[in-house]
XYZ file of C-alpha atoms in Angstrom:
355
model
C 27.916 -19.593 18.379
C 26.355 -18.948 14.959
C 22.969 -18.160 16.515
C 24.598 -15.634 18.842
C 26.301 -13.980 15.868
C 23.031 -13.557 13.971
C 21.292 -12.323 17.126
C 23.779 -9.435 17.216
C 23.356 -8.584 13.546
C 20.797 -5.846 12.741
C 18.567 -8.019 10.571
C 15.109 -6.953 11.788
C 13.121 -3.936 10.514
C 12.870 -1.010 12.898
C 9.871 -1.047 15.200
C 7.464 1.932 15.379
C 8.997 2.846 18.747
C 12.508 2.877 17.238
C 11.323 5.096 14.375
C 9.607 7.448 16.814
C 12.724 7.758 18.981
C 14.874 8.423 15.904
C 12.509 11.184 14.820
C 12.580 12.754 18.289
C 16.377 12.868 17.994
C 16.136 14.619 14.636
C 17.136 11.515 12.684
C 14.861 11.542 9.641
C 15.364 10.707 6.001
C 15.451 13.674 3.656
C 16.822 14.059 0.172
C 18.643 17.364 -0.380
C 18.294 16.733 -4.107
C 14.507 17.028 -3.847
C 14.881 20.424 -2.179
C 17.397 21.542 -4.807
C 15.109 20.521 -7.669
C 12.089 22.173 -6.051
C 13.942 25.468 -5.664
C 15.373 25.255 -9.182
C 11.952 24.622 -10.708
C 10.490 27.424 -8.617
C 13.196 29.804 -9.831
C 12.605 28.745 -13.443
C 8.832 29.199 -13.217
C 9.234 32.526 -11.440
C 11.593 33.791 -14.134
C 9.206 32.674 -16.871
C 6.235 34.309 -15.145
C 7.907 37.545 -14.053
C 10.871 37.802 -16.416
C 9.274 40.379 -18.713
C 8.090 42.501 -15.794
C 11.475 42.305 -14.086
C 13.388 43.207 -17.242
C 11.081 46.128 -17.994
C 11.403 47.454 -14.443
C 15.193 47.135 -14.410
C 15.504 48.702 -17.880
C 13.378 51.711 -16.935
C 15.320 52.157 -13.723
C 18.675 51.905 -15.505
C 17.686 54.550 -18.068
C 16.361 56.906 -15.399
C 19.269 56.289 -13.027
C 21.959 56.859 -15.620
C 20.149 59.981 -16.777
C 19.990 61.356 -13.274
C 23.586 60.382 -12.676
C 24.772 62.290 -15.742
C 23.032 65.466 -14.602
C 24.200 65.521 -11.009
C 27.489 66.025 -9.286
C 28.629 63.028 -7.257
C 29.449 63.901 -3.682
C 29.958 61.877 -0.496
C 26.549 63.083 0.581
C 24.490 61.722 -2.339
C 26.364 58.468 -2.997
C 24.548 56.484 -0.249
C 21.184 57.558 -1.648
C 22.100 56.501 -5.176
C 23.443 53.190 -3.940
C 20.263 52.571 -1.944
C 18.146 53.178 -5.056
C 20.064 50.455 -6.874
C 19.814 48.015 -3.972
C 16.108 48.664 -3.353
C 15.209 48.266 -7.023
C 17.213 45.043 -7.312
C 15.610 43.625 -4.159
C 12.124 44.509 -5.362
C 12.776 42.941 -8.753
C 14.155 39.774 -7.169
C 11.430 39.535 -4.496
C 8.965 37.370 -6.510
C 11.676 34.911 -7.484
C 13.189 34.792 -4.001
C 9.781 34.390 -2.340
C 8.749 31.523 -4.606
C 12.131 29.809 -4.179
C 11.884 30.084 -0.387
C 8.325 28.721 -0.381
C 9.320 25.818 -2.637
C 12.249 24.910 -0.379
C 10.083 24.958 2.750
C 7.362 22.916 1.049
C 9.840 20.316 -0.226
C 11.248 19.879 3.272
C 7.790 19.697 4.861
C 6.527 17.072 2.418
C 9.521 14.870 3.212
C 9.816 15.338 6.968
C 6.602 16.974 8.149
C 6.623 19.400 11.039
C 9.558 18.639 13.311
C 11.227 20.847 15.898
C 14.014 19.385 17.983
C 17.256 20.659 19.485
C 18.768 17.189 19.860
C 21.118 17.528 16.840
C 22.542 20.718 18.417
C 23.316 19.048 21.739
C 27.049 18.649 22.547
C 28.430 15.295 21.447
C 32.082 14.379 22.017
C 31.916 11.833 19.204
C 31.715 14.685 16.704
C 35.200 15.904 17.626
C 36.670 12.423 18.017
C 39.251 12.097 15.188
C 38.814 8.328 15.000
C 35.046 8.627 14.653
C 35.539 11.393 12.109
C 37.877 9.220 10.043
C 35.374 6.387 10.179
C 32.640 8.692 8.886
C 34.884 9.888 6.063
C 35.739 6.325 5.037
C 32.264 4.907 5.638
C 30.033 3.323 3.032
C 27.645 6.267 3.296
C 30.410 8.782 2.546
C 31.526 6.729 -0.456
C 27.958 6.542 -1.728
C 27.563 10.320 -1.378
C 30.803 10.857 -3.317
C 29.669 8.553 -6.122
C 26.275 10.291 -6.255
C 27.865 13.727 -6.434
C 30.221 12.713 -9.244
C 27.391 11.030 -11.141
C 25.165 14.097 -10.748
C 27.879 16.444 -12.002
C 28.583 14.154 -14.949
C 24.936 13.743 -15.978
C 23.986 17.404 -15.526
C 27.186 18.511 -17.264
C 26.471 16.230 -20.218
C 22.907 17.551 -20.558
C 24.128 21.160 -20.362
C 26.858 20.466 -22.916
C 24.422 18.872 -25.362
C 22.029 21.805 -24.978
C 24.686 24.465 -25.551
C 26.321 22.492 -28.361
C 22.980 22.270 -30.146
C 22.592 26.054 -29.967
C 26.113 26.947 -31.190
C 25.277 26.776 -34.950
C 22.656 29.509 -34.420
C 24.982 31.972 -32.698
C 26.568 33.408 -35.933
C 23.060 34.291 -37.113
C 22.708 36.681 -34.168
C 25.517 38.964 -35.400
C 23.138 40.889 -37.621
C 20.251 40.863 -35.175
C 19.012 43.748 -33.089
C 19.791 43.921 -29.368
C 16.225 42.830 -28.669
C 16.620 39.793 -30.904
C 19.894 38.831 -29.238
C 18.289 39.198 -25.830
C 15.257 37.118 -26.832
C 17.405 34.320 -28.241
C 19.627 34.386 -25.163
C 16.578 34.161 -22.914
C 15.247 31.257 -24.974
C 18.555 29.396 -24.709
C 18.804 30.013 -20.963
C 15.227 28.843 -20.477
C 15.872 25.696 -22.521
C 19.043 24.997 -20.563
C 17.343 25.505 -17.203
C 14.382 23.355 -18.210
C 16.514 20.418 -19.322
C 18.787 20.664 -16.293
C 15.766 20.844 -13.989
C 14.172 17.795 -15.618
C 17.428 15.853 -15.333
C 17.850 16.825 -11.709
C 14.225 15.842 -11.014
C 14.945 12.298 -12.188
C 18.138 12.211 -10.119
C 16.269 13.602 -7.104
C 13.640 10.868 -7.335
C 16.341 8.195 -7.405
C 18.143 9.895 -4.520
C 14.905 10.009 -2.514
C 14.449 6.258 -2.938
C 18.058 5.662 -1.924
C 17.858 7.947 1.115
C 14.698 6.166 2.259
C 16.288 2.731 1.847
C 19.497 3.821 3.572
C 17.540 5.400 6.449
C 15.583 2.246 7.233
C 18.721 0.153 6.818
C 20.534 2.291 9.397
C 17.703 1.777 11.899
C 17.489 -1.998 11.566
C 17.592 -3.777 14.910
C 19.083 -6.948 16.281
C 16.855 -9.579 17.809
C 18.296 -8.748 21.210
C 17.329 -5.086 20.768
C 13.762 -6.070 19.894
C 13.553 -8.301 22.964
C 14.929 -5.494 25.126
C 12.368 -3.077 23.700
C 9.572 -5.527 24.446
C 10.810 -5.818 28.010
C 10.847 -2.032 28.336
C 7.392 -1.495 26.872
C 5.536 -4.539 28.171
C 7.683 -5.696 31.064
C 9.367 -9.052 31.585
C 7.530 -12.315 30.720
C 7.046 -12.969 34.441
C 5.350 -9.599 34.903
C 3.115 -10.146 31.869
C 2.088 -13.557 33.190
C 1.308 -12.038 36.583
C -0.822 -9.355 34.908
C -2.717 -11.970 32.913
C -3.312 -14.027 36.083
C -4.612 -10.932 37.829
C -6.919 -10.153 34.917
C -8.289 -13.703 34.905
C -8.853 -13.534 38.661
C -10.759 -10.262 38.371
C -12.876 -11.642 35.533
C -13.608 -14.755 37.600
C -14.672 -12.642 40.565
C -17.009 -10.569 38.420
C -18.485 -13.756 37.001
C -18.990 -15.289 40.451
C -20.794 -12.119 41.568
C -23.426 -12.833 38.905
C -24.135 -16.402 40.068
C -26.469 -15.399 42.974
C -28.591 -13.481 40.421
C -29.054 -16.598 38.249
C -32.306 -18.572 38.041
C -30.615 -21.934 37.659
C -27.218 -23.624 37.372
C -27.026 -26.490 34.874
C -24.289 -29.051 35.648
C -22.604 -32.062 34.070
C -22.771 -32.802 37.158
C -19.095 -32.373 38.158
C -17.088 -31.282 35.114
C -19.169 -28.356 33.795
C -21.464 -25.759 35.321
C -23.425 -23.021 33.525
C -25.516 -20.366 35.299
C -28.584 -19.011 33.463
C -30.678 -15.925 34.140
C -33.954 -14.960 32.510
C -36.125 -11.895 33.123
C -39.391 -12.099 31.129
C -40.168 -8.846 29.370
C -36.554 -7.626 29.555
C -34.727 -10.468 27.822
C -35.617 -12.136 24.549
C -33.916 -15.338 25.704
C -32.118 -16.643 28.810
C -28.554 -15.350 29.197
C -25.441 -17.211 30.373
C -24.092 -15.200 33.338
C -21.354 -17.643 34.401
C -19.747 -20.861 33.246
C -16.746 -22.981 34.119
C -15.176 -26.402 34.235
C -13.303 -28.314 36.882
C -12.498 -26.160 39.907
C -14.422 -23.175 38.521
C -17.501 -25.366 38.028
C -17.219 -26.487 41.646
C -17.038 -22.856 42.839
C -20.118 -21.971 40.753
C -22.067 -24.802 42.395
C -20.891 -23.719 45.865
C -21.867 -20.070 45.298
C -25.221 -21.161 43.852
C -25.925 -23.396 46.852
C -25.052 -20.585 49.266
C -27.440 -18.238 47.410
C -30.255 -20.851 47.169
C -29.979 -20.957 43.379
C -31.335 -24.312 42.086
C -28.723 -26.675 40.629
C -30.054 -29.017 37.927
C -28.074 -31.912 36.461
C -28.358 -32.088 32.679
C -25.014 -33.259 31.216
C -25.913 -32.786 27.552
C -27.341 -29.292 28.039
C -24.458 -28.254 30.315
C -21.864 -29.255 27.725
C -23.842 -27.643 24.898
C -24.128 -24.342 26.759
C -20.490 -24.392 27.885
C -19.032 -24.912 24.403
C -21.478 -22.834 22.310
C -22.380 -19.781 24.406
C -20.055 -17.095 25.787
C -20.661 -15.307 29.072
C -23.186 -12.499 28.598
C -24.646 -14.009 25.408
C -28.203 -15.340 25.045
C -28.984 -19.004 24.563
C -29.067 -20.012 20.861
C -32.420 -21.044 19.352
C -31.411 -24.707 19.038
C -31.200 -24.925 22.848
C -34.437 -23.048 23.593
C -36.493 -26.179 24.184
C -34.015 -27.824 26.558
C -33.493 -24.593 28.520
C -37.239 -23.934 28.663
C -37.807 -27.378 30.196
C -35.162 -26.712 32.866
C -36.587 -23.268 33.686
C -40.118 -24.642 33.825
C -38.923 -27.301 36.295
C -37.225 -24.622 38.428
C -40.259 -22.339 38.348
C -42.474 -25.217 39.509
C -40.086 -25.836 42.406
C -40.259 -22.154 43.356
C -43.994 -21.992 42.843
C -43.787 -19.408 40.057
C -45.948 -21.534 37.754
């Protein structure tokens, strides 16, 4: 009973096939915090790089626009044109920041997920409108963890922002006698400092969230032992089928080996337990090659095929065992067996009149 309970518990890491299927269904791990930090940093860097240009452009436009506005009579006919000037100028000024923010968001998503296009998450699913399933999702461990993370993020970021603003408060009375440019410069410095500290804080939180999302993702895909067995049956077939395939492969290999026996120069036997077929072509081979070997029934078949093909069969128990255990099919004879093999081949060649 206890073994059955553990077999149904998802205790095993997800297999590559399980991970691939989850990805095909759009189930990937991604930290929204990483995307948020990337876009925030991009916005900060864009403002630092283009802030002066943007402010100068907006200031010049405001002066010119208000000047034109004071000299013209507002009518229903010219209001759309004036409004479009404001919108176009604002869009052009915001274009560098918006473009960099968009690129940073896309890059952050790509680095986490890679290229993935699937419509599976958009497919109709009745479980999404099931109130019981919805309540379970709301009260799930994942939902609780997301709530705790959100509260912690708000608390940490709020504390950092408070400390930054509180540190700048003593300097604010000094700005009363400053010029508008000085007030603007100090305000820009304070905003930049605030954004930088908030971005750094969120970067640390995003890294921790990324690690958590990765851990939670792999935890959610863990498999039971029964699921792994079922996957093996689906991918490789049942044990009976695999055994049948292996038997078929052994039979085919045996047939190919037997087809080489008639080409052999000699078959060395034990005489009954082992049989090894040797072939040697002077000028083409550096040493004799084992073309077939076997024991028991296979050895008997090798001797029968050799006899039918008029291949000499020589009894040499020690050499037969040495060749069987030390040389694989298709490999040449090792140097330590050269002398013994040469004596056997010389005997065979004398029988055939080749010497």
